[in-house]
PDB file of C-alpha atoms in Angstrom:
ATOM      1  CA  MET A1332      48.389-190.584-242.124  1.00 53.00           C
ATOM      2  CA  ASP A1333      50.544-193.698-241.921  1.00 62.00           C
ATOM      3  CA  ALA A1334      49.227-194.985-238.273  1.00 62.00           C
ATOM      4  CA  GLY A1335      50.812-198.065-238.538  1.00 78.00           C
ATOM      5  CA  TYR A1336      54.706-197.106-238.445  1.00 88.00           C
ATOM      6  CA  LYS A1337      56.642-197.030-235.259  1.00 90.00           C
ATOM      7  CA  LEU A1338      59.917-195.095-234.785  1.00 91.00           C
ATOM      8  CA  GLY A1339      62.547-197.207-236.246  1.00 92.00           C
ATOM      9  CA  ASP A1340      60.192-198.934-238.823  1.00 93.00           C
ATOM     10  CA  ARG A1341      61.765-196.962-241.581  1.00 95.00           C
ATOM     11  CA  MET A1342      64.198-194.144-242.230  1.00 96.00           C
ATOM     12  CA  LEU A1343      62.847-190.565-241.772  1.00 97.00           C
ATOM     13  CA  TYR A1344      63.903-187.519-243.791  1.00 97.00           C
ATOM     14  CA  LEU A1345      62.536-184.420-245.767  1.00 96.00           C
ATOM     15  CA  SER A1346      61.003-185.767-248.801  1.00 95.00           C
ATOM     16  CA  SER A1347      58.139-184.807-251.469  1.00 92.00           C
ATOM     17  CA  PRO A1348      55.462-185.927-250.802  1.00 92.00           C
ATOM     18  CA  VAL A1349      56.193-185.268-247.266  1.00 92.00           C
ATOM     19  CA  LEU A1350      56.353-188.400-244.938  1.00 95.00           C
ATOM     20  CA  ARG A1351      53.546-188.806-242.455  1.00 91.00           C
ATOM     21  CA  GLY A1352      52.916-191.119-239.504  1.00 89.00           C
ATOM     22  CA  ASP A1353      52.961-192.077-236.046  1.00 87.00           C
ATOM     23  CA  ASP A1354      56.753-192.569-236.380  1.00 92.00           C
ATOM     24  CA  VAL A1355      56.937-188.995-237.239  1.00 91.00           C
ATOM     25  CA  SER A1356      55.011-187.827-234.488  1.00 84.00           C
ATOM     26  CA  GLU A1357      57.295-189.712-232.107  1.00 88.00           C
ATOM     27  CA  LEU A1358      60.131-188.064-233.919  1.00 92.00           C
ATOM     28  CA  GLN A1359      58.692-184.684-233.199  1.00 87.00           C
ATOM     29  CA  ARG A1360      57.888-185.473-229.534  1.00 84.00           C
ATOM     30  CA  ARG A1361      61.370-186.786-228.675  1.00 86.00           C
ATOM     31  CA  LEU A1362      62.994-183.690-230.349  1.00 88.00           C
ATOM     32  CA  GLY A1363      60.570-181.499-228.234  1.00 80.00           C
ATOM     33  CA  VAL A1364      61.519-183.363-225.054  1.00 77.00           C
ATOM     34  CA  LEU A1365      65.060-182.408-225.670  1.00 80.00           C
ATOM     35  CA  GLY A1366      64.449-178.835-226.499  1.00 76.00           C
ATOM     36  CA  PHE A1367      64.529-178.918-230.350  1.00 83.00           C
ATOM     37  CA  ASP A1368      61.601-177.208-231.612  1.00 81.00           C
ATOM     38  CA  THR A1369      59.812-178.778-234.512  1.00 83.00           C
ATOM     39  CA  GLY A1370      56.572-176.689-234.336  1.00 72.00           C
ATOM     40  CA  ARG A1371      53.362-178.398-233.967  1.00 65.00           C
ATOM     41  CA  ILE A1372      53.459-181.950-233.352  1.00 72.00           C
ATOM     42  CA  ASP A1373      51.351-182.975-236.387  1.00 73.00           C
ATOM     43  CA  GLY A1374      52.946-186.286-237.871  1.00 82.00           C
ATOM     44  CA  LYS A1375      54.309-184.352-240.994  1.00 86.00           C
ATOM     45  CA  LEU A1376      57.986-184.285-241.480  1.00 95.00           C
ATOM     46  CA  GLY A1377      58.360-180.676-242.962  1.00 92.00           C
ATOM     47  CA  PRO A1378      61.352-178.084-242.861  1.00 93.00           C
ATOM     48  CA  GLU A1379      60.905-177.320-239.115  1.00 90.00           C
ATOM     49  CA  THR A1380      61.210-181.169-238.190  1.00 93.00           C
ATOM     50  CA  GLU A1381      64.183-181.606-240.412  1.00 96.00           C
ATOM     51  CA  SER A1382      65.726-178.352-238.832  1.00 94.00           C
ATOM     52  CA  ALA A1383      65.417-179.689-235.598  1.00 93.00           C
ATOM     53  CA  LEU A1384      66.629-183.061-236.492  1.00 96.00           C
ATOM     54  CA  LYS A1385      69.674-181.546-237.788  1.00 95.00           C
ATOM     55  CA  ASP A1386      70.252-179.498-234.685  1.00 90.00           C
ATOM     56  CA  PHE A1387      69.877-182.488-232.534  1.00 90.00           C
ATOM     57  CA  GLN A1388      72.334-184.549-234.644  1.00 91.00           C
ATOM     58  CA  THR A1389      74.769-181.590-234.352  1.00 90.00           C
ATOM     59  CA  ASN A1390      74.665-181.323-230.810  1.00 84.00           C
ATOM     60  CA  ALA A1391      74.678-185.071-230.299  1.00 84.00           C
ATOM     61  CA  GLY A1392      77.709-185.512-232.380  1.00 86.00           C
ATOM     62  CA  LEU A1393      76.223-187.537-235.085  1.00 90.00           C
ATOM     63  CA  PRO A1394      76.199-187.004-238.942  1.00 92.00           C
ATOM     64  CA  THR A1395      74.228-183.836-239.671  1.00 94.00           C
ATOM     65  CA  ASP A1396      72.402-185.460-242.554  1.00 96.00           C
ATOM     66  CA  GLY A1397      68.859-184.832-241.586  1.00 96.00           C
ATOM     67  CA  ILE A1398      68.013-188.589-241.811  1.00 97.00           C
ATOM     68  CA  CYS A1399      66.459-190.445-238.770  1.00 96.00           C
ATOM     69  CA  GLY A1400      68.056-193.797-239.182  1.00 94.00           C
ATOM     70  CA  ALA A1401      69.390-196.341-236.614  1.00 93.00           C
ATOM     71  CA  ASP A1402      72.193-194.476-235.143  1.00 92.00           C
ATOM     72  CA  THR A1403      70.039-191.443-234.378  1.00 93.00           C
ATOM     73  CA  ILE A1404      67.271-193.538-233.010  1.00 91.00           C
ATOM     74  CA  ASN A1405      69.406-195.250-230.772  1.00 89.00           C
ATOM     75  CA  THR A1406      70.664-191.953-229.371  1.00 87.00           C
ATOM     76  CA  PHE A1407      67.163-190.903-228.715  1.00 83.00           C
ATOM     77  CA  ARG A1408      66.295-194.141-226.852  1.00 79.00           C
ATOM     78  CA  ARG A1409      69.320-193.447-224.427  1.00 77.00           C
ATOM     79  CA  LEU A1410      68.154-189.725-223.932  1.00 75.00           C
ATOM     80  CA  THR A1411      64.366-189.569-223.882  1.00 59.00           C
ATOM     81  CA  PRO A1412      61.510-191.434-222.209  1.00 54.00           C
ATOM     82  CA  ARG A1413      59.530-193.838-224.328  1.00 48.00           C
ATOM     83  CA  ALA A1414      56.042-192.775-225.872  1.00 45.00           C
ATOM     84  CA  GLY A1415      53.216-192.429-223.718  1.00 43.00           C
ATOM     85  CA  THR A1416      55.137-190.972-220.734  1.00 44.00           C
ATOM     86  CA  SER A1417      53.265-188.085-219.354  1.00 40.00           C
ATOM     87  CA  ALA A1418      54.557-184.559-219.916  1.00 36.00           C
ATOM     88  CA  SER A1419      54.877-183.870-216.128  1.00 34.00           C
ATOM     89  CA  ASN A1420      57.340-186.686-215.727  1.00 33.00           C
ATOM     90  CA  VAL A1421      59.532-185.773-218.665  1.00 34.00           C
ATOM     91  CA  THR A1422      62.817-184.282-217.779  1.00 38.00           C
ATOM     92  CA  ALA A1423      64.935-182.697-220.769  1.00 49.00           C
ATOM     93  CA  VAL A1424      68.457-184.119-221.002  1.00 48.00           C
ATOM     94  CA  ARG A1425      69.763-180.399-221.163  1.00 46.00           C
ATOM     95  CA  GLU A1426      68.311-180.301-217.426  1.00 57.00           C
ATOM     96  CA  THR A1427      69.004-183.882-216.209  1.00 52.00           C
ATOM     97  CA  GLU A1428      72.682-183.386-217.206  1.00 53.00           C
ATOM     98  CA  LEU A1429      72.985-180.303-214.745  1.00 55.00           C
ATOM     99  CA  ILE A1430      72.142-182.867-211.874  1.00 48.00           C
ATOM    100  CA  ARG A1431      74.377-185.609-213.298  1.00 46.00           C
ATOM    101  CA  SER A1432      77.457-183.450-213.854  1.00 55.00           C
ATOM    102  CA  GLY A1433      77.365-182.523-210.223  1.00 56.00           C
ATOM    103  CA  PHE A1434      75.266-179.072-210.431  1.00 56.00           C
ATOM    104  CA  VAL A1435      75.886-178.068-206.720  1.00 63.00           C
ATOM    105  CA  GLY A1436      75.242-174.617-206.016  1.00 75.00           C
ATOM    106  CA  LEU A1437      76.198-172.032-208.591  1.00 86.00           C
ATOM    107  CA  ARG A1438      80.080-172.132-208.476  1.00 86.00           C
ATOM    108  CA  GLY A1439      81.598-172.429-212.005  1.00 86.00           C
ATOM    109  CA  ARG A1440      78.156-172.216-213.786  1.00 90.00           C
ATOM    110  CA  THR A1441      77.106-169.779-216.458  1.00 94.00           C
ATOM    111  CA  VAL A1442      73.815-167.779-215.930  1.00 96.00           C
ATOM    112  CA  VAL A1443      72.580-165.764-218.783  1.00 97.00           C
ATOM    113  CA  LEU A1444      70.275-162.817-217.916  1.00 98.00           C
ATOM    114  CA  CYS A1445      68.272-161.552-220.875  1.00 98.00           C
ATOM    115  CA  GLU A1446      66.197-158.206-221.102  1.00 96.00           C
ATOM    116  CA  PRO A1447      65.005-156.256-223.945  1.00 95.00           C
ATOM    117  CA  GLY A1448      66.373-152.987-222.785  1.00 91.00           C
ATOM    118  CA  GLY A1449      65.699-150.572-219.775  1.00 91.00           C
ATOM    119  CA  LEU A1450      66.489-152.832-216.758  1.00 94.00           C
ATOM    120  CA  ASP A1451      70.002-152.134-216.199  1.00 94.00           C
ATOM    121  CA  SER A1452      69.446-151.798-212.562  1.00 95.00           C
ATOM    122  CA  LEU A1453      68.000-155.028-212.107  1.00 96.00           C
ATOM    123  CA  THR A1454      70.454-156.949-214.162  1.00 96.00           C
ATOM    124  CA  ALA A1455      73.461-155.181-212.507  1.00 96.00           C
ATOM    125  CA  ALA A1456      72.064-156.179-209.268  1.00 97.00           C
ATOM    126  CA  LEU A1457      71.730-159.767-210.336  1.00 97.00           C
ATOM    127  CA  ARG A1458      75.174-159.908-211.710  1.00 97.00           C
ATOM    128  CA  ARG A1459      76.472-158.860-208.260  1.00 97.00           C
ATOM    129  CA  SER A1460      74.229-161.428-206.400  1.00 97.00           C
ATOM    130  CA  PHE A1461      74.885-164.404-208.662  1.00 97.00           C
ATOM    131  CA  GLY A1462      78.638-163.500-208.969  1.00 95.00           C
ATOM    132  CA  GLU A1463      78.821-163.732-205.204  1.00 95.00           C
ATOM    133  CA  ALA A1464      77.267-167.133-205.373  1.00 93.00           C
ATOM    134  CA  GLY A1465      80.052-168.112-207.649  1.00 92.00           C
ATOM    135  CA  ALA A1466      78.342-167.933-211.138  1.00 94.00           C
ATOM    136  CA  SER A1467      79.790-166.404-214.102  1.00 95.00           C
ATOM    137  CA  VAL A1468      77.097-164.055-215.559  1.00 97.00           C
ATOM    138  CA  LEU A1469      76.499-162.847-218.995  1.00 97.00           C
ATOM    139  CA  THR A1470      74.059-160.064-219.604  1.00 96.00           C
ATOM    140  CA  ILE A1471      72.415-159.838-222.895  1.00 96.00           C
ATOM    141  CA  HIS A1472      70.408-156.410-223.832  1.00 95.00           C
ATOM    142  CA  HIS A1473      68.346-156.956-227.224  1.00 94.00           C
ATOM    143  CA  PRO A1474      64.607-156.648-228.262  1.00 94.00           C
ATOM    144  CA  ASP A1475      64.948-160.037-230.042  1.00 95.00           C
ATOM    145  CA  TRP A1476      64.276-162.988-227.864  1.00 94.00           C
ATOM    146  CA  SER A1477      65.390-165.394-230.539  1.00 90.00           C
ATOM    147  CA  MET A1478      68.634-163.678-230.562  1.00 93.00           C
ATOM    148  CA  HIS A1479      69.107-164.049-226.728  1.00 95.00           C
ATOM    149  CA  ALA A1480      68.498-167.815-227.250  1.00 91.00           C
ATOM    150  CA  ARG A1481      70.857-168.154-229.788  1.00 89.00           C
ATOM    151  CA  GLN A1482      73.696-166.589-227.881  1.00 94.00           C
ATOM    152  CA  ALA A1483      72.731-168.319-224.603  1.00 93.00           C
ATOM    153  CA  ASN A1484      73.267-171.707-226.704  1.00 86.00           C
ATOM    154  CA  THR A1485      76.391-170.516-228.153  1.00 91.00           C
ATOM    155  CA  VAL A1486      78.121-170.026-224.765  1.00 93.00           C
ATOM    156  CA  ALA A1487      76.434-173.328-223.485  1.00 88.00           C
ATOM    157  CA  ALA A1488      74.862-171.605-220.545  1.00 92.00           C
ATOM    158  CA  ASP A1489      73.679-173.587-217.649  1.00 90.00           C
ATOM    159  CA  LEU A1490      70.689-171.255-216.788  1.00 94.00           C
ATOM    160  CA  VAL A1491      68.616-168.476-218.570  1.00 96.00           C
ATOM    161  CA  ILE A1492      66.617-165.952-216.729  1.00 98.00           C
ATOM    162  CA  ALA A1493      64.707-163.813-218.950  1.00 98.00           C
ATOM    163  CA  LEU A1494      63.570-160.255-217.396  1.00 97.00           C
ATOM    164  CA  ASP A1495      61.027-157.859-218.736  1.00 95.00           C
ATOM    165  CA  THR A1496      58.215-155.362-217.791  1.00 93.00           C
ATOM    166  CA  ARG A1497      54.595-154.819-218.798  1.00 88.00           C
ATOM    167  CA  PRO A1498      52.236-152.699-217.117  1.00 87.00           C
ATOM    168  CA  GLY A1499      49.828-154.442-214.759  1.00 82.00           C
ATOM    169  CA  GLN A1500      51.481-157.922-215.402  1.00 83.00           C
ATOM    170  CA  ASN A1501      53.559-159.987-213.069  1.00 90.00           C
ATOM    171  CA  SER A1502      54.138-163.284-214.258  1.00 94.00           C
ATOM    172  CA  ILE A1503      56.703-165.984-214.207  1.00 97.00           C
ATOM    173  CA  SER A1504      56.706-168.683-216.921  1.00 97.00           C
ATOM    174  CA  TYR A1505      58.646-171.807-218.133  1.00 94.00           C
ATOM    175  CA  PHE A1506      58.535-173.937-221.404  1.00 86.00           C
ATOM    176  CA  ALA A1507      55.593-176.209-222.071  1.00 82.00           C
ATOM    177  CA  ALA A1508      53.800-177.066-225.148  1.00 69.00           C
ATOM    178  CA  THR A1509      51.529-180.028-226.063  1.00 61.00           C
ATOM    179  CA  GLY A1510      52.946-183.348-224.750  1.00 62.00           C
ATOM    180  CA  VAL A1511      56.072-181.860-223.461  1.00 68.00           C
ATOM    181  CA  GLU A1512      57.122-179.498-220.750  1.00 76.00           C
ATOM    182  CA  SER A1513      60.555-178.447-218.859  1.00 81.00           C
ATOM    183  CA  GLY A1514      60.234-179.975-215.533  1.00 81.00           C
ATOM    184  CA  ALA A1515      63.207-178.224-214.180  1.00 85.00           C
ATOM    185  CA  GLY A1516      61.991-175.077-215.602  1.00 90.00           C
ATOM    186  CA  ARG A1517      58.706-175.472-213.997  1.00 91.00           C
ATOM    187  CA  ALA A1518      60.282-176.371-210.554  1.00 91.00           C
ATOM    188  CA  LEU A1519      62.230-173.077-210.840  1.00 94.00           C
ATOM    189  CA  ALA A1520      59.409-170.978-211.796  1.00 96.00           C
ATOM    190  CA  TYR A1521      57.409-172.201-208.632  1.00 96.00           C
ATOM    191  CA  CYS A1522      60.399-171.546-206.492  1.00 96.00           C
ATOM    192  CA  ALA A1523      61.022-168.029-207.986  1.00 97.00           C
ATOM    193  CA  ALA A1524      57.315-167.298-207.392  1.00 96.00           C
ATOM    194  CA  GLU A1525      57.474-168.254-204.060  1.00 96.00           C
ATOM    195  CA  HIS A1526      60.623-166.241-203.140  1.00 96.00           C
ATOM    196  CA  LEU A1527      59.281-163.173-205.003  1.00 94.00           C
ATOM    197  CA  GLU A1528      55.913-163.008-203.626  1.00 93.00           C
ATOM    198  CA  SER A1529      56.831-160.530-200.908  1.00 90.00           C
ATOM    199  CA  VAL A1530      57.752-158.149-203.590  1.00 89.00           C
ATOM    200  CA  THR A1531      55.501-158.949-206.650  1.00 88.00           C
ATOM    201  CA  GLY A1532      52.571-160.590-204.926  1.00 87.00           C
ATOM    202  CA  LEU A1533      51.111-163.792-205.439  1.00 85.00           C
ATOM    203  CA  VAL A1534      52.137-165.276-209.097  1.00 91.00           C
ATOM    204  CA  ARG A1535      50.990-168.700-210.480  1.00 92.00           C
ATOM    205  CA  PRO A1536      53.582-169.955-212.919  1.00 96.00           C
ATOM    206  CA  ARG A1537      52.550-170.773-216.402  1.00 94.00           C
ATOM    207  CA  GLY A1538      53.853-173.171-219.100  1.00 92.00           C
ATOM    208  CA  LEU A1539      54.369-171.213-222.366  1.00 90.00           C
ATOM    209  CA  ARG A1540      56.122-171.531-225.746  1.00 82.00           C
ATOM    210  CA  LEU A1541      57.870-168.171-225.578  1.00 90.00           C
ATOM    211  CA  PRO A1542      60.881-168.027-228.002  1.00 88.00           C
ATOM    212  CA  ILE A1543      63.478-167.465-225.181  1.00 93.00           C
ATOM    213  CA  LEU A1544      61.933-170.694-223.436  1.00 89.00           C
ATOM    214  CA  ARG A1545      61.448-172.923-226.342  1.00 81.00           C
ATOM    215  CA  GLU A1546      64.750-172.090-228.361  1.00 82.00           C
ATOM    216  CA  THR A1547      67.128-172.435-225.451  1.00 85.00           C
ATOM    217  CA  ARG A1548      68.783-175.685-224.839  1.00 79.00           C
ATOM    218  CA  MET A1549      69.045-175.286-221.168  1.00 85.00           C
ATOM    219  CA  THR A1550      66.680-174.538-218.293  1.00 90.00           C
ATOM    220  CA  ALA A1551      65.036-171.164-218.908  1.00 94.00           C
ATOM    221  CA  ILE A1552      62.337-168.984-217.185  1.00 97.00           C
ATOM    222  CA  SER A1553      60.989-165.526-217.935  1.00 98.00           C
ATOM    223  CA  CYS A1554      60.124-163.112-215.268  1.00 97.00           C
ATOM    224  CA  ARG A1555      57.804-160.219-216.100  1.00 95.00           C
ATOM    225  CA  PHE A1556      57.297-157.334-213.841  1.00 93.00           C
ATOM    226  CA  GLY A1557      54.194-155.185-214.125  1.00 87.00           C
ATOM    227  CA  ASP A1558      55.902-151.870-212.896  1.00 83.00           C
ATOM    228  CA  MET A1559      59.088-150.557-213.795  1.00 87.00           C
ATOM    229  CA  GLY A1560      59.320-148.177-210.911  1.00 86.00           C
ATOM    230  CA  THR A1561      58.833-151.175-208.592  1.00 84.00           C
ATOM    231  CA  VAL A1562      61.735-152.913-210.350  1.00 91.00           C
ATOM    232  CA  VAL A1563      64.090-150.013-210.039  1.00 90.00           C
ATOM    233  CA  ARG A1564      63.246-149.291-206.258  1.00 91.00           C
ATOM    234  CA  ASN A1565      63.520-152.792-205.294  1.00 93.00           C
ATOM    235  CA  ALA A1566      66.302-154.176-207.595  1.00 95.00           C
ATOM    236  CA  PRO A1567      68.766-155.430-204.809  1.00 95.00           C
ATOM    237  CA  GLN A1568      65.931-157.134-203.098  1.00 96.00           C
ATOM    238  CA  LEU A1569      64.496-158.879-206.464  1.00 96.00           C
ATOM    239  CA  ALA A1570      68.082-159.834-207.308  1.00 97.00           C
ATOM    240  CA  SER A1571      68.739-161.501-203.747  1.00 97.00           C
ATOM    241  CA  LYS A1572      65.375-163.263-204.085  1.00 97.00           C
ATOM    242  CA  LEU A1573      65.859-164.497-207.398  1.00 97.00           C
ATOM    243  CA  THR A1574      69.367-165.691-206.523  1.00 97.00           C
ATOM    244  CA  SER A1575      68.068-167.598-203.414  1.00 96.00           C
ATOM    245  CA  SER A1576      65.256-169.081-205.342  1.00 97.00           C
ATOM    246  CA  VAL A1577      67.945-170.678-208.001  1.00 95.00           C
ATOM    247  CA  LEU A1578      70.020-172.089-205.032  1.00 93.00           C
ATOM    248  CA  ALA A1579      66.932-173.566-203.552  1.00 92.00           C
ATOM    249  CA  TRP A1580      65.925-174.969-206.876  1.00 90.00           C
ATOM    250  CA  VAL A1581      69.065-176.803-207.247  1.00 83.00           C
ATOM    251  CA  GLY A1582      68.639-178.325-204.000  1.00 78.00           C
ATOM    252  CA  GLN A1583      64.778-179.339-204.949  1.00 75.00           C
ATOM    253  CA  LEU A1584      65.999-180.814-208.165  1.00 69.00           C
ATOM    254  CA  GLN A1585      68.668-183.098-206.461  1.00 64.00           C
ATOM    255  CA  SER A1586      65.978-184.286-203.911  1.00 66.00           C
ATOM    256  CA  GLU A1587      63.415-184.456-206.679  1.00 57.00           C
ATOM    257  CA  THR A1588      60.875-182.113-204.999  1.00 45.00           C
ATOM    258  CA  THR A1589      57.706-182.182-207.182  1.00 47.00           C
ATOM    259  CA  TYR A1590      55.369-179.061-207.739  1.00 49.00           C
ATOM    260  CA  PRO A1591      51.632-179.166-208.379  1.00 50.00           C
ATOM    261  CA  GLN A1592      50.385-179.220-212.006  1.00 47.00           C
ATOM    262  CA  ALA A1593      50.262-176.058-213.791  1.00 42.00           C
TER     263      ALA A1593
END
């Protein structure tokens, strides 16, 4: 491992033998902060890191050459915190831009609802409640969560809510991995847990690397309900509470409300 290199000391690109070093680890960390998955942060510039780098360059309007040179590094430095910033204080650009662009309420925003099948009653109720709040709503029904993420990215959604059921499991999760987490996602997950408690019981949100959370470019949470019957019977109530939690979350983001560490 080339421990002496700092990001910017040399150009980084996929090669044989694979480039290794602290600068590669920093590249992976910065990509992860922005929501571009490099896999494990291991200081090795392999195919996953190259793919994430190219995705970042494409989204940033840079030449998509897979080479981390001066222009790419300067863009990183404008958009991401310096090395050593704690994960709990990291806010991805995809989330902070919502605030900077005037994310007030849901009017004019696109919310994507994802579910693998069988939750039509809940998604229909959510479409109504989010629509009444002014949002445009896209519902995706498919068993492949990566496909959900790709479609959400394609339509440049502002928010993704994944819905699922599994017997005996009520959970709410947001994206988190070693050295990085979705700060806005964590705030929304806690807000949703608080609003849903009267229906689902007490749920402590968790940071996970689920595909729908790590592969989306925007804030995303995953809500799993333990009983299909409860979902069907309480769909309007669940929809109302989820919508209310999102509206409350927007206000909390703008006032920089903090939540306890997961």
